[in-house]
Coordinates of C-alpha atoms in Angstrom, one line a residue:
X36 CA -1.5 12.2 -3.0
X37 CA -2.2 15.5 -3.5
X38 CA -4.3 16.0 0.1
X39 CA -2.2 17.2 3.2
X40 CA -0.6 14.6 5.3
X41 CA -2.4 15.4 8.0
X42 CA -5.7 15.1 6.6
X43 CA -5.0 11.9 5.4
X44 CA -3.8 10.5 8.8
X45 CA -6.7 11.5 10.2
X46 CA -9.1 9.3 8.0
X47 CA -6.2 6.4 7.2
X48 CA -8.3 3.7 8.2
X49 CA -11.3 4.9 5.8
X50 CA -8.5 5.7 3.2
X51 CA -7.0 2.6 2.9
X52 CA -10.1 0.5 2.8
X53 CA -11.4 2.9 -0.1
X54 CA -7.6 2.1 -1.8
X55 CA -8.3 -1.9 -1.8
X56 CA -11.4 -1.5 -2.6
X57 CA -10.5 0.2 -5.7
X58 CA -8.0 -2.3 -6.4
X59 CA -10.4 -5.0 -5.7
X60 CA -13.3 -4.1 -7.7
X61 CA -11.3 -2.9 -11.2
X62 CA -10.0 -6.0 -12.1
X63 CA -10.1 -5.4 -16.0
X64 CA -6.6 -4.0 -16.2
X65 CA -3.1 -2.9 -14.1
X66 CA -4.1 1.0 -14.6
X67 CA -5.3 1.1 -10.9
X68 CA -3.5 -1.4 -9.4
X69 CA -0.6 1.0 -9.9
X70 CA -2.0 4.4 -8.7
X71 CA -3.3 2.6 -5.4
X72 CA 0.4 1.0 -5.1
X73 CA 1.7 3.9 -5.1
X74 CA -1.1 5.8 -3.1
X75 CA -0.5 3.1 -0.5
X76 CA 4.0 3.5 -0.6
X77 CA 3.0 7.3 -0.4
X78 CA 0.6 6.8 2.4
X79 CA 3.0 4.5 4.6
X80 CA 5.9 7.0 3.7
X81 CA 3.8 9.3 5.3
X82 CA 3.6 7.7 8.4
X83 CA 6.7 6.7 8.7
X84 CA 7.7 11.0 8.3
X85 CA 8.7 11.8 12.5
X86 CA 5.7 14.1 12.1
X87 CA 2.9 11.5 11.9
X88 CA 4.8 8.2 13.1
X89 CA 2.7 8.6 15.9
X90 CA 0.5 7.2 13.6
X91 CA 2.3 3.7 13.4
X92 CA 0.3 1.9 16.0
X93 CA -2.9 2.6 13.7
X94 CA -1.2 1.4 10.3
X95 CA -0.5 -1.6 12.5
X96 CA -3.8 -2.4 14.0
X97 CA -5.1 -1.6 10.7
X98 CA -2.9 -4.5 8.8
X99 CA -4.1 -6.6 12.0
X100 CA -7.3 -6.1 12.7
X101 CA -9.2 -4.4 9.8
X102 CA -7.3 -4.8 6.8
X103 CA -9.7 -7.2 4.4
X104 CA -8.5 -7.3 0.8
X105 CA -8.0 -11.3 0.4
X106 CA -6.9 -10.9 -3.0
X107 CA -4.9 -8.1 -2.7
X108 CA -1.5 -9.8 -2.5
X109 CA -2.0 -10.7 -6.0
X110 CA -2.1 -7.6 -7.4
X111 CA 0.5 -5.9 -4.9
X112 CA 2.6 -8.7 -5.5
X113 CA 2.7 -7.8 -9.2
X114 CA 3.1 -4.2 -9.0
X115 CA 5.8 -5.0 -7.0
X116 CA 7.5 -7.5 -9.1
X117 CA 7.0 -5.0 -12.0
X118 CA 9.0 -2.3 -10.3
X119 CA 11.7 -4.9 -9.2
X120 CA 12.3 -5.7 -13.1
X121 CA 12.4 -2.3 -13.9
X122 CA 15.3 -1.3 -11.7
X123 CA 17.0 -0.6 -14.8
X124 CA 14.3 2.0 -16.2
X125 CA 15.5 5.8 -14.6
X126 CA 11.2 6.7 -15.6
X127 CA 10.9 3.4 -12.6
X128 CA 13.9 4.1 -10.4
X129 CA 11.6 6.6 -8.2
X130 CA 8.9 4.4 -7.7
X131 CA 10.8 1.3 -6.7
X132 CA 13.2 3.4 -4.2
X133 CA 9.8 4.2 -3.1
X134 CA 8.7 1.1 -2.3
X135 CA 11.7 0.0 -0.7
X136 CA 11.5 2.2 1.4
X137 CA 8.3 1.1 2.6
X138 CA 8.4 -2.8 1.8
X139 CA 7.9 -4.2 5.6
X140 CA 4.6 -2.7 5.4
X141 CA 3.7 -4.0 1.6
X142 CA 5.2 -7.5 2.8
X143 CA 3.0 -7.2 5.8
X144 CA -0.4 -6.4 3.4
X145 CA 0.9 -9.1 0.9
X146 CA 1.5 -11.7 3.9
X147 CA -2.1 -10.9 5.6
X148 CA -3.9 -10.7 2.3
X149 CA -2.7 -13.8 1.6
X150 CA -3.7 -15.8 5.2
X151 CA -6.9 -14.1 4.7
X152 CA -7.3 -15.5 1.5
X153 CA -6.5 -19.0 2.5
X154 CA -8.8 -18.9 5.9

């Protein structure tokens, strides 16, 4: 999260699949599942900033068309859930607004992870 923006736009596709793919393959604890969460809410905040929005149409062919994490929903789902029950927790308060901010998109990798996942 420390690259510029626009470096990262310009490789999203290859980012994101490295993210789930880290997410995928450490499955021994929640220590990853939380920096790629947040990696991806910083990554879709990005986008959404008016100086790479014209990046949207990728982040949505991407969820569409190339996005292939079929058990990703699980873990998203739970990072998600964690952040939700620690609305109360001013340390958690950034990372849920965060998220919020961002949730169509983690609904919409949740959602296709999932149909993937039952297919």
């Amino acid at each position: 999260m420390e690259v510029d923006g626009g470096e990262i736009v310009k490789f999203l596709q290859d980012t994101l699949d490295a993210l789930f793919q880290i997410m995928m393959e450490v499955s021994g604890g929640d220590t990853y599942d939380f920096l790629v969460f947040d990696a991806l809410v910083f990554i879709i905040s990005l986008i959404g900033d008016i100086k790479f929005q014209h990046f949207n149409p990728v982040l949505e062919a991407y969820i569409t068309n190339h996005f292939s994490a079929t058990l990703a929903y699980v873990k998203l789902a739970k990072v998600l859930n964690y952040y939700v029950a620690q609305a109360e927790n001013p340390t958690q308060t950034d990372h849920l607004f965060a998220a919020l901010k961002v949730l169509k998109y983690i609904f919409r990798f949740i959602i296709q992870s999932r149909e993937l996942y039952l297919r």
